[in-house]
PDB file of C-alpha atoms in Angstrom:
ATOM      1  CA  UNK R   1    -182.398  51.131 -45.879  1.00  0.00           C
ATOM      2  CA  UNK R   2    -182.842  48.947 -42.731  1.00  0.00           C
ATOM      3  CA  UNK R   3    -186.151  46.840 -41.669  1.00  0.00           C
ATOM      4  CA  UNK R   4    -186.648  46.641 -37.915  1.00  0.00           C
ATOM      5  CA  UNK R   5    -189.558  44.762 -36.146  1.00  0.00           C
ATOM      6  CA  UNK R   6    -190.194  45.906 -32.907  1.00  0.00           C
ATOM      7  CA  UNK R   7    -192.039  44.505 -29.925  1.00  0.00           C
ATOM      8  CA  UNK R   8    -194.640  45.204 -27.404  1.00  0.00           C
ATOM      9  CA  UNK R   9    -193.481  49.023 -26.008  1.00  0.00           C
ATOM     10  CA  UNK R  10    -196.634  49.489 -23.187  1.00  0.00           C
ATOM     11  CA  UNK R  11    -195.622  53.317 -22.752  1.00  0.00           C
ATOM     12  CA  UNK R  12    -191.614  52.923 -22.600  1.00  0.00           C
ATOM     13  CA  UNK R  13    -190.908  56.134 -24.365  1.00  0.00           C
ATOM     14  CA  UNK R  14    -187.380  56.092 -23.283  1.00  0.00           C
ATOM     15  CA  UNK R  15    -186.437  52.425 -23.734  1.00  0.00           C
ATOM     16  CA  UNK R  16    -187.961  53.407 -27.481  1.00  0.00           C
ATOM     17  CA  UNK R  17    -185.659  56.451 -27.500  1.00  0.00           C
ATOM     18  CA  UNK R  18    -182.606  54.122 -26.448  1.00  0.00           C
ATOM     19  CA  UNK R  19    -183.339  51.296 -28.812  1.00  0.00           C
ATOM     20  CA  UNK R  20    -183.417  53.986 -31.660  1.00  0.00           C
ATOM     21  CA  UNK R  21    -180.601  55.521 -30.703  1.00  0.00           C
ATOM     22  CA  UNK R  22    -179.048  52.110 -30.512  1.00  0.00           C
ATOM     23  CA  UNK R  23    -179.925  51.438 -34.144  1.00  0.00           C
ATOM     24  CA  UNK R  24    -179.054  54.901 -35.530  1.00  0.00           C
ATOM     25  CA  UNK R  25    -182.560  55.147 -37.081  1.00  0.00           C
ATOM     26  CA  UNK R  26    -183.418  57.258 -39.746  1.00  0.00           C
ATOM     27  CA  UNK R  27    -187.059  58.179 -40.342  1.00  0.00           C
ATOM     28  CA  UNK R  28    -185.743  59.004 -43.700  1.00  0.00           C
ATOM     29  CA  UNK R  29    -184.046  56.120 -44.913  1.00  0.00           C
ATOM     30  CA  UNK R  30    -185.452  52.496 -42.698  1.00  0.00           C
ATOM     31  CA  UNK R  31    -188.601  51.651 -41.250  1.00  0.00           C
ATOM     32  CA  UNK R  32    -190.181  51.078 -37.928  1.00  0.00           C
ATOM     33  CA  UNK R  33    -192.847  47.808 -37.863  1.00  0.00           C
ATOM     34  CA  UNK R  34    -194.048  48.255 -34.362  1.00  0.00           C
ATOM     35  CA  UNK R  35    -196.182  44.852 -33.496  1.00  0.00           C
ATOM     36  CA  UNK R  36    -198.861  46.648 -30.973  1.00  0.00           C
ATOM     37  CA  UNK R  37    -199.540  47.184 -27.214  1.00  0.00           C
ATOM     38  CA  UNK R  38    -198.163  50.787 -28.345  1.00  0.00           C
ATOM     39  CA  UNK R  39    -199.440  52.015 -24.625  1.00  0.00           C
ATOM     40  CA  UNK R  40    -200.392  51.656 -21.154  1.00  0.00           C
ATOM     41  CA  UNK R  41    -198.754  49.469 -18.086  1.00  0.00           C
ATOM     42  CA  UNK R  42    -195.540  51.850 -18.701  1.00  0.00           C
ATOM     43  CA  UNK R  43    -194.614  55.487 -17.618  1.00  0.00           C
ATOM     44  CA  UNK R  44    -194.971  57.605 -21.308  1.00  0.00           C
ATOM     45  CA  UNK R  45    -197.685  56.133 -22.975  1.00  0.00           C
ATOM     46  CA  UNK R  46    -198.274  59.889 -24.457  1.00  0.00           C
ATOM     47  CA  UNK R  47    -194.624  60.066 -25.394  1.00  0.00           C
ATOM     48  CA  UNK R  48    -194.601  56.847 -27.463  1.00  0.00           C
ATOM     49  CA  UNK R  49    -197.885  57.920 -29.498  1.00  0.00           C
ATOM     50  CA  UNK R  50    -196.508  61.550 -30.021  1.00  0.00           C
ATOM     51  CA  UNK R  51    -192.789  60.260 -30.805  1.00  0.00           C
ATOM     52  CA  UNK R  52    -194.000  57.909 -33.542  1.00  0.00           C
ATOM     53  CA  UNK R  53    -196.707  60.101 -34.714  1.00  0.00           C
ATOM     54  CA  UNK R  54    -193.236  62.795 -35.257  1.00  0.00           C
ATOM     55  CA  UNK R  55    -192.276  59.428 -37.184  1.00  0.00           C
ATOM     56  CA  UNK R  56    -194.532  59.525 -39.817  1.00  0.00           C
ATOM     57  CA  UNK R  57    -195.094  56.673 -42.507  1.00  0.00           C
ATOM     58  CA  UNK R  58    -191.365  55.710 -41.690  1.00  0.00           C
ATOM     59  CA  UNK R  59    -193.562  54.162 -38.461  1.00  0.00           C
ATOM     60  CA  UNK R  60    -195.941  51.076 -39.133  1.00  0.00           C
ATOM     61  CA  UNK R  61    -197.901  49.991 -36.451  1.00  0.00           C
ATOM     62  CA  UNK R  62    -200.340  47.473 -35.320  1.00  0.00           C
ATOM     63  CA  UNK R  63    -203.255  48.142 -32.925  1.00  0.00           C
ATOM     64  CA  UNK R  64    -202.558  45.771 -29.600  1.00  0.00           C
ATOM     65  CA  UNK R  65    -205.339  45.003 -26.613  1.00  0.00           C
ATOM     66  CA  UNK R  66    -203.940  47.524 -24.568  1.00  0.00           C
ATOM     67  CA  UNK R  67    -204.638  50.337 -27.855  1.00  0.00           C
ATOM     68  CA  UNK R  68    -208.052  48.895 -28.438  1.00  0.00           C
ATOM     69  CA  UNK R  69    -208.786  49.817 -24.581  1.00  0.00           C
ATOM     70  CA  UNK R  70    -207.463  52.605 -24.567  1.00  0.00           C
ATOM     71  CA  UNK R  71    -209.569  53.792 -27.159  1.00  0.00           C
ATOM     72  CA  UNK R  72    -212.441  52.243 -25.514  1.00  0.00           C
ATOM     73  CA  UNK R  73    -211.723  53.859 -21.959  1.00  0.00           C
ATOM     74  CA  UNK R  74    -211.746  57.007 -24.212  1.00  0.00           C
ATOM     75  CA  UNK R  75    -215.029  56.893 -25.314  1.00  0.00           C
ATOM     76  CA  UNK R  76    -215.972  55.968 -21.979  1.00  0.00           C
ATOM     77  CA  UNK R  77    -217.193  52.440 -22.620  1.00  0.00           C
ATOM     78  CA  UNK R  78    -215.400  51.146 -19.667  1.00  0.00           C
ATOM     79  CA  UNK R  79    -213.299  51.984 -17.049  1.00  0.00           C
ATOM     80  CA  UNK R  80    -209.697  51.647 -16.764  1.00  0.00           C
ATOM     81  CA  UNK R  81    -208.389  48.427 -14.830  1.00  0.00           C
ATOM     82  CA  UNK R  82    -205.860  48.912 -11.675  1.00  0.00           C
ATOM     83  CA  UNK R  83    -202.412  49.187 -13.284  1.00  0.00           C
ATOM     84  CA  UNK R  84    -203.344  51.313 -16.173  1.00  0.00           C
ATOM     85  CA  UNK R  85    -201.342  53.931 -16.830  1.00  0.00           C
ATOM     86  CA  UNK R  86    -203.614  55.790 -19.696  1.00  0.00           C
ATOM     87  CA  UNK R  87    -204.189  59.278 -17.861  1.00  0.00           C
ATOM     88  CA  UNK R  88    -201.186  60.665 -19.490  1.00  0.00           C
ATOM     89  CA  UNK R  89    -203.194  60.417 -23.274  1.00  0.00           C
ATOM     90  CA  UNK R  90    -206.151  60.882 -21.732  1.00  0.00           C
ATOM     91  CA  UNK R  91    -205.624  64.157 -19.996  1.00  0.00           C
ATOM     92  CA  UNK R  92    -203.120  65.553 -22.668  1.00  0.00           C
ATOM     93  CA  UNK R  93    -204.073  68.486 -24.747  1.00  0.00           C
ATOM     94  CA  UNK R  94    -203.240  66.867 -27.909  1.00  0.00           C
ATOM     95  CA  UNK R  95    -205.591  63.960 -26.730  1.00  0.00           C
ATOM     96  CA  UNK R  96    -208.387  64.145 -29.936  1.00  0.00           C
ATOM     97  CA  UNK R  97    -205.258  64.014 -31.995  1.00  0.00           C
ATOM     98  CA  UNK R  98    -203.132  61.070 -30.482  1.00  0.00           C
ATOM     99  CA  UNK R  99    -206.427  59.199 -30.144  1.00  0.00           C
ATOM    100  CA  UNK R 100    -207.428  59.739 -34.273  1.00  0.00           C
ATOM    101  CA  UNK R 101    -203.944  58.672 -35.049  1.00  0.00           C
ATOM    102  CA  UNK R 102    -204.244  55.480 -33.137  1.00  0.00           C
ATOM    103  CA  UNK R 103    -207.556  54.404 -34.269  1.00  0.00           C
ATOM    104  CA  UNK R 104    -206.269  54.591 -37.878  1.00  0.00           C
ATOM    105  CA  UNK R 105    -203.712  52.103 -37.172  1.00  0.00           C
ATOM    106  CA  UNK R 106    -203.644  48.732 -38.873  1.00  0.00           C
ATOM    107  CA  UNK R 107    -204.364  45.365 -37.903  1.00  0.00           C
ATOM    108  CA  UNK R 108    -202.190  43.074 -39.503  1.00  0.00           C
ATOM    109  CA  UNK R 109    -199.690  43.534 -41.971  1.00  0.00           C
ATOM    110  CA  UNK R 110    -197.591  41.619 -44.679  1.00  0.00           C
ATOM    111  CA  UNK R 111    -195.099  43.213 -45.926  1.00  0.00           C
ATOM    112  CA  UNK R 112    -191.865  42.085 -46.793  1.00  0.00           C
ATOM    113  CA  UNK R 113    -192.617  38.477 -46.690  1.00  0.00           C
ATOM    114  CA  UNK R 114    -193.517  38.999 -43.183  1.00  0.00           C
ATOM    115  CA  UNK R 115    -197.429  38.436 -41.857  1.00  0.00           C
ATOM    116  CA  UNK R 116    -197.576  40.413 -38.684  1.00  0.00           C
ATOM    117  CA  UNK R 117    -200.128  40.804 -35.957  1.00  0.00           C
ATOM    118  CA  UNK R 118    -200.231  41.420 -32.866  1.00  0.00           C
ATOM    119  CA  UNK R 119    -200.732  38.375 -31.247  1.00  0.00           C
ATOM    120  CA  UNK R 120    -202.081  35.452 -33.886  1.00  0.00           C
ATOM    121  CA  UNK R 121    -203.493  34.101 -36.188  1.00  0.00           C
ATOM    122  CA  UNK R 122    -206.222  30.757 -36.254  1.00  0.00           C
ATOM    123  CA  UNK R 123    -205.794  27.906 -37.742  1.00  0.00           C
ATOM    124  CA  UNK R 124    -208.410  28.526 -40.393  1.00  0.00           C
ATOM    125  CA  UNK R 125    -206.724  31.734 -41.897  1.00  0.00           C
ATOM    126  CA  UNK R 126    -204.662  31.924 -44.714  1.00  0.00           C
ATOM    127  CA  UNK R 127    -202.354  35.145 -45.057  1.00  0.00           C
ATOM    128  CA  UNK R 128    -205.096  36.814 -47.642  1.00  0.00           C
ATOM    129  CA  UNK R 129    -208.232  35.786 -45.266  1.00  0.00           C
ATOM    130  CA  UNK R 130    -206.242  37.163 -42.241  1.00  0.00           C
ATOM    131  CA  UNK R 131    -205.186  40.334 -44.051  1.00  0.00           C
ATOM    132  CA  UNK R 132    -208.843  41.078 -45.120  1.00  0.00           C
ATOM    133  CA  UNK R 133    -210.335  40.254 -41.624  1.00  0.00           C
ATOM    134  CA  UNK R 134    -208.158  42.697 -40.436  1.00  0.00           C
ATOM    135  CA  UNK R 135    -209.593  45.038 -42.808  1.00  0.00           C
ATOM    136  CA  UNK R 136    -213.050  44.439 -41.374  1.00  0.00           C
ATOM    137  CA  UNK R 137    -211.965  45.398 -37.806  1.00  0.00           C
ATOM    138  CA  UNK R 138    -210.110  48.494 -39.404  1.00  0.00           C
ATOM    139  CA  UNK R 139    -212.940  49.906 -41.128  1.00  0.00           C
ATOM    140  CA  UNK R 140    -214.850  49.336 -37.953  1.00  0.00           C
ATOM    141  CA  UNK R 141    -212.500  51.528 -36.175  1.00  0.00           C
ATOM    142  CA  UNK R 142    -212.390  54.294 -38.695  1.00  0.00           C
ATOM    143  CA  UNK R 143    -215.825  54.620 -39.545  1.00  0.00           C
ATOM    144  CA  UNK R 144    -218.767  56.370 -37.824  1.00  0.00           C
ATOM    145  CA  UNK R 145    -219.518  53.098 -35.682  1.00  0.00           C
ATOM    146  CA  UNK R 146    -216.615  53.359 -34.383  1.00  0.00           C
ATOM    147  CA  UNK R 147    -218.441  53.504 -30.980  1.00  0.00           C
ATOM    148  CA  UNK R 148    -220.747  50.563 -31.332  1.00  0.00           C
ATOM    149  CA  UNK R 149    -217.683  48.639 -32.531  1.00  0.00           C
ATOM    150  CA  UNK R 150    -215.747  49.400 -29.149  1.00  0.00           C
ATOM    151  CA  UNK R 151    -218.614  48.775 -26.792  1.00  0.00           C
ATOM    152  CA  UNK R 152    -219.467  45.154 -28.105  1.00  0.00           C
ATOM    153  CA  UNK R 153    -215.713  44.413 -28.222  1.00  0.00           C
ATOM    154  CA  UNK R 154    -215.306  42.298 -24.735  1.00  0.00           C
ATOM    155  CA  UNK R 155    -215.940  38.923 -24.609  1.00  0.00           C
ATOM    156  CA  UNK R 156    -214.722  35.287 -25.560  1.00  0.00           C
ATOM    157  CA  UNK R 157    -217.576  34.543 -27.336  1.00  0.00           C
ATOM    158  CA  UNK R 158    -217.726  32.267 -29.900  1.00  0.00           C
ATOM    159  CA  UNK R 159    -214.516  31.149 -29.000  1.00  0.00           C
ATOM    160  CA  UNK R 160    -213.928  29.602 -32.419  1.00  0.00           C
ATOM    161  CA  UNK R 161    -213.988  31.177 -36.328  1.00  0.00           C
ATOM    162  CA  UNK R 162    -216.499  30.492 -39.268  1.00  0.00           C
ATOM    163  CA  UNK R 163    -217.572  32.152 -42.196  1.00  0.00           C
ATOM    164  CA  UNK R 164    -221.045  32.322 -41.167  1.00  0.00           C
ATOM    165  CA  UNK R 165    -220.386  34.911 -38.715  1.00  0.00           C
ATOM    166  CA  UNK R 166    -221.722  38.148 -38.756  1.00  0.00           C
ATOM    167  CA  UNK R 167    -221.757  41.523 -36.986  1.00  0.00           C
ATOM    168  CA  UNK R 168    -220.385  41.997 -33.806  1.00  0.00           C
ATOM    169  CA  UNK R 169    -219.462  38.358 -32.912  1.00  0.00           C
ATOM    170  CA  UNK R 170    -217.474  38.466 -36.140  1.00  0.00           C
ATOM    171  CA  UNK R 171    -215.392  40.872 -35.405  1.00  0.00           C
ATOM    172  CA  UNK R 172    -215.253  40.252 -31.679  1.00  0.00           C
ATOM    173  CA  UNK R 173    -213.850  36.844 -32.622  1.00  0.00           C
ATOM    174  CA  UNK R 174    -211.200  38.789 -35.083  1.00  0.00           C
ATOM    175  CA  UNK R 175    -210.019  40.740 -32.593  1.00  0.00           C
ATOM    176  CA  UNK R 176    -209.646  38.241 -30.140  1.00  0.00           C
ATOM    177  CA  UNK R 177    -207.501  36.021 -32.051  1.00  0.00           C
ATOM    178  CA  UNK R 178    -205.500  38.869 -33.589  1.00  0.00           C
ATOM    179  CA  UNK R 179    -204.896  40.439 -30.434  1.00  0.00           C
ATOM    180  CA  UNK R 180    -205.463  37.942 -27.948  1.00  0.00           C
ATOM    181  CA  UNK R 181    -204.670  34.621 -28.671  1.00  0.00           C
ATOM    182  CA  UNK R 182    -202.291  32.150 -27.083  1.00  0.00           C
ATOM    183  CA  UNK R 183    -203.730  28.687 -27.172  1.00  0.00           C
ATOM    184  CA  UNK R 184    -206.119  27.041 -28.950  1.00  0.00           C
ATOM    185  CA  UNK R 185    -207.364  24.019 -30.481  1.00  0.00           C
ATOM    186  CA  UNK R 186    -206.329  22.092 -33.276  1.00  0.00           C
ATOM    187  CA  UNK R 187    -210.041  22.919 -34.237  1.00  0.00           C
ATOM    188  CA  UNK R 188    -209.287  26.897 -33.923  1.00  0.00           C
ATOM    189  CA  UNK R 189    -211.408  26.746 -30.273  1.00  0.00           C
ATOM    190  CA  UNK R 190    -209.799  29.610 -28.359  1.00  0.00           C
ATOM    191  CA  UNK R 191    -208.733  29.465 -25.080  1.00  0.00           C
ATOM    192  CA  UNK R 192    -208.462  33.326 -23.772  1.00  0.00           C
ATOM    193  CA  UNK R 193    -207.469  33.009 -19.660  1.00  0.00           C
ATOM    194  CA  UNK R 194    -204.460  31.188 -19.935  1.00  0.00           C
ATOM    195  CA  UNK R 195    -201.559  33.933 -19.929  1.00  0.00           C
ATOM    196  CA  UNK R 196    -198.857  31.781 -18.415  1.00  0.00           C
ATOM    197  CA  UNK R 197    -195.562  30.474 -20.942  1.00  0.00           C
ATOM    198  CA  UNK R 198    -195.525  26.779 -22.579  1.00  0.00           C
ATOM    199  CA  UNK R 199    -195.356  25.007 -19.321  1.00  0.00           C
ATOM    200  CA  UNK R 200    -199.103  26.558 -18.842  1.00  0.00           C
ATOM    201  CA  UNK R 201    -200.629  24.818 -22.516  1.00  0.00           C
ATOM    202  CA  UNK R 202    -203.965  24.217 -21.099  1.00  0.00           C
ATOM    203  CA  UNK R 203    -204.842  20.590 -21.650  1.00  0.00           C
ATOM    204  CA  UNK R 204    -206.259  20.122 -25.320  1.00  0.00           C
ATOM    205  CA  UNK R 205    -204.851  22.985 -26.294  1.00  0.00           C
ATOM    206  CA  UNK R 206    -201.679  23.858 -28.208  1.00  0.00           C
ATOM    207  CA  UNK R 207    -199.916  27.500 -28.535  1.00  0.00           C
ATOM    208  CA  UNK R 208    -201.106  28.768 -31.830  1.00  0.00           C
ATOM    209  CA  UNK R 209    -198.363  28.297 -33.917  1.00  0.00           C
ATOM    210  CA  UNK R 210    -197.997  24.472 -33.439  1.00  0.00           C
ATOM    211  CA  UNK R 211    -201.405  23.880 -34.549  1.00  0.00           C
ATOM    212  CA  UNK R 212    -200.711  20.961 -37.088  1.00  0.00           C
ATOM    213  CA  UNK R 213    -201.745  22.207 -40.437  1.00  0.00           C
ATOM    214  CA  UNK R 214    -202.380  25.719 -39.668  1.00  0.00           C
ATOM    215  CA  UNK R 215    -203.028  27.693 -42.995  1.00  0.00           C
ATOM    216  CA  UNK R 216    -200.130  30.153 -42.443  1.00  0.00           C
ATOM    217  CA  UNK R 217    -197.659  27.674 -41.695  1.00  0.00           C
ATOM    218  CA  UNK R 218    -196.138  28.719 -45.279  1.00  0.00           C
ATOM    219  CA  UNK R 219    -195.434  31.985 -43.989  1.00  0.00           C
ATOM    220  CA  UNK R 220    -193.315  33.771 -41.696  1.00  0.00           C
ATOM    221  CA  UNK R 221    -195.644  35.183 -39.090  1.00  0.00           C
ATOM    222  CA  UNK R 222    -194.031  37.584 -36.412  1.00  0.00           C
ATOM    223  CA  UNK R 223    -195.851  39.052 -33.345  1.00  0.00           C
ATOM    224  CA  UNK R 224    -195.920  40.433 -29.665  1.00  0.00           C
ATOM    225  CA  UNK R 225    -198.348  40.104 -27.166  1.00  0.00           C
ATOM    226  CA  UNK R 226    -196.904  36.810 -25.071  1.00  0.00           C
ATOM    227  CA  UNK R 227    -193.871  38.288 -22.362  1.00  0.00           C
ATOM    228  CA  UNK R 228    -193.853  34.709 -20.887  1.00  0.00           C
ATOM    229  CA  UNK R 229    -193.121  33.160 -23.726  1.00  0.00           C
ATOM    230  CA  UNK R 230    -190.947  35.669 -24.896  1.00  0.00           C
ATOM    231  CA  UNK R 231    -188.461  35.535 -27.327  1.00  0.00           C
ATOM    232  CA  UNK R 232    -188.539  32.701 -30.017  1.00  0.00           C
ATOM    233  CA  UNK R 233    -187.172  33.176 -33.364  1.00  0.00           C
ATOM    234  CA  UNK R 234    -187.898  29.917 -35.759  1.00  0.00           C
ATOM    235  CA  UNK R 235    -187.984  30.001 -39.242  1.00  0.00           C
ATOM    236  CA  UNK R 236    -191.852  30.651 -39.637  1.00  0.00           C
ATOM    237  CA  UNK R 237    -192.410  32.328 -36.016  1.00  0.00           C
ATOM    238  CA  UNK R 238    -190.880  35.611 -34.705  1.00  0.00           C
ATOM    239  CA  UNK R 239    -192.161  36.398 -31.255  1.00  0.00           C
ATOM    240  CA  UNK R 240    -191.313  40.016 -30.150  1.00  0.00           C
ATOM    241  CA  UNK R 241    -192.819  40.611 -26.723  1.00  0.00           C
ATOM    242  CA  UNK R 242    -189.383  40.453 -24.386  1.00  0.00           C
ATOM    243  CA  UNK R 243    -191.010  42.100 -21.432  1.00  0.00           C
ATOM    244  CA  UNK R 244    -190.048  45.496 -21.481  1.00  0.00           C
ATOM    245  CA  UNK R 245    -192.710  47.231 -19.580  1.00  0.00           C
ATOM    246  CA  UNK R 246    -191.760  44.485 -16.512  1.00  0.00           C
ATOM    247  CA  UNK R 247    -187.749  45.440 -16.506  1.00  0.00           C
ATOM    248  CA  UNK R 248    -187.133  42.921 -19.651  1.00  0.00           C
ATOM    249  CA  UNK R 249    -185.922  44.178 -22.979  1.00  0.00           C
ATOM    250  CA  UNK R 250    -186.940  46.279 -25.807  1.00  0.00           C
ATOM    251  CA  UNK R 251    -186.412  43.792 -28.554  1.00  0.00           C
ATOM    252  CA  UNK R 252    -186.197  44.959 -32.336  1.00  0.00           C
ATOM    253  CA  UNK R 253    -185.434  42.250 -35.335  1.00  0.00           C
ATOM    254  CA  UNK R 254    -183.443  43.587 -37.743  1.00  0.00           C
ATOM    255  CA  UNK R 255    -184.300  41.671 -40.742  1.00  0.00           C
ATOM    256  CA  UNK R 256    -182.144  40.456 -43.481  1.00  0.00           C
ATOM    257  CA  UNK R 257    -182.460  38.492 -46.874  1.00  0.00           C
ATOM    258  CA  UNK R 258    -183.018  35.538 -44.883  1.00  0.00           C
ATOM    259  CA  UNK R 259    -184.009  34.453 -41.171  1.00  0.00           C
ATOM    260  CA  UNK R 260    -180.577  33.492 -40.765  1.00  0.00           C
ATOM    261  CA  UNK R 261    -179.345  37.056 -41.611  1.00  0.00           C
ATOM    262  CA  UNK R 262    -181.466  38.184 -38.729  1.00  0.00           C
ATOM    263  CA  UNK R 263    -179.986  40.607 -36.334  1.00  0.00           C
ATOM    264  CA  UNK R 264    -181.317  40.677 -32.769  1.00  0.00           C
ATOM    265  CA  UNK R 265    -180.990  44.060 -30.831  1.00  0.00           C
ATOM    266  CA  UNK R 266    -182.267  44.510 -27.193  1.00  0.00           C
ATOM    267  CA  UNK R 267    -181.798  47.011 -24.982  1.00  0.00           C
ATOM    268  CA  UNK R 268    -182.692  46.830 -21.832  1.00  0.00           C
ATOM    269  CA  UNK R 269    -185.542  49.156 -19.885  1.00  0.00           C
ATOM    270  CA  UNK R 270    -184.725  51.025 -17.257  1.00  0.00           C
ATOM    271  CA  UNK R 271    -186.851  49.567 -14.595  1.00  0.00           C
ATOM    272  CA  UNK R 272    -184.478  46.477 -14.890  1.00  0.00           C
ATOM    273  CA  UNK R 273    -180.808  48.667 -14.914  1.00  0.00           C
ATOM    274  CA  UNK R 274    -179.277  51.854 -16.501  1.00  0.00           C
ATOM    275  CA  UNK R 275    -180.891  53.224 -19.841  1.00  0.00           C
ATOM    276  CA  UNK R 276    -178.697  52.632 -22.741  1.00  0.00           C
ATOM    277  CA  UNK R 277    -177.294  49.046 -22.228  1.00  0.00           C
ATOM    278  CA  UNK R 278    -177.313  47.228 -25.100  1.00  0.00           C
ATOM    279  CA  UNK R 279    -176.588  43.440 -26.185  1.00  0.00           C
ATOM    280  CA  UNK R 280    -176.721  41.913 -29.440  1.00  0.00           C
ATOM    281  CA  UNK R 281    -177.174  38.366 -30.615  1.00  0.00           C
TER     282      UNK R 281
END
């Protein structure tokens, strides 16, 4: 039985289908953890959603910015931006279905000793208080206000967590840092524009994993999201998004008993050379 984490796909059906290949997966014996931005920017957003629907529970995925708009261009609460590359779910026959599946999705998970979301996690959370606001956004998704949820979703404010919150600027701020965040403050204040690498830490700010004293800094915490910072494997941080979707890698962690038994596999997408290649580190 093998483990693989997998980063941000954004539609690249057949970069999926090589990295698979690549790994000789077996729906019946190892397991997918797919880390969100399942769709969208690529050319077979439809094809990724219907290939690991085929996958089953063998599959585990997290919900991503790009899945949370598509399901919010999908219920028509806004309209897609230049670049997106949705019309493929959105026009498909099997639409209702590909649509249900992804809003059933999780938000984070921690399995394995591994916390993973999508893209963070503030300073303030603790693996159980992450894992349960996740929840909140979940139920949100699944239940009958599903629609309400979606169409008070935008925004950047508050920009920082506390328990007081309620209603929609409580989980508006959950979503943002679990699917959003980059940089914030050592105070948990979120800073939501910046989308550049390290070199672009806004001043005051820090990427979210070198907050000093973070309450996950115990844990292992893996996620996508950031293609300029791309990969960084440390012993408490696995970052996943290599850039596949602009002619980087599909990059899947292979993990072991330990981070040092770690295998890296990456193949590249076929917008940067010929499908298949593979290296391994």
């Amino acid at each position: 039985m093998a483990l693989y984490l997998i980063g941000d796909l954004q539609g690249c059906d057949s970069a999926l289908g090589n990295l698979l290949a690549t790994l000789d997966f077996s729906a019946s014996r190892d397991t997918l953890y797919l880390l969100g931005d399942l769709v969208n920017r690529g050319p077979d957003s439809a094809g990724v959603l219907r290939r690991l629907m085929r996958l089953g529970h063998s599959a585990r995925c997290l919900l991503g910015n790009h899945d949370l708009s598509l399901l919010a261009v999908a219920s028509q609460l806004r309209a897609p931006h230049r670049g997106d590359t949705m019309d493929g779910v959105l026009q498909a026959d099997d639409r209702a279905a590909m649509l249900d599946w992804l809003r059933h999705q999780r938000m984070a998970m921690h399995e394995h000793g591994v916390l993973m979301v999508h893209a963070g996690v503030l300073p303030q959370w603790d693996v159980s208080a992450t894992l349960a606001l996740a929840t909140e956004v979940e139920s949100a998704l699944r239940g009958p206000g599903m629609t309400d949820f979606l169409a008070h979703m935008y925004g950047n404010q508050p920009a920082q967590w506390s328990d007081s919150l309620v209603g929609n600027d409580r989980l508006r701020v959950i979503v943002n840092a679990l699917t959003r965040l980059r940089f914030c403050t050592a105070e948990g204040v979120m800073d939501l524009k910046t989308s550049g690498g390290l070199e672009a830490t806004p001043a005051g700010f820090l990427p979210w994993f070198d907050v000093p004293g973070r309450k996950t800094a115990g844990a292992v915490v893996a996620f996508g999201h950031w293609s300029t910072l791309g990969l960084l494997r440390r012993p408490d941080i696995i970052s996943l998004d290599t850039g596949c979707v602009w002619g980087g890698c599909l990059s899947a962690i292979r993990l072991g008993a330990t981070r040092d038994a770690d295998e890296l596999i990456q193949v590249k997408c076929v917008q940067a050379q010929a499908p298949g290649q593979v290296t391994r580190t």
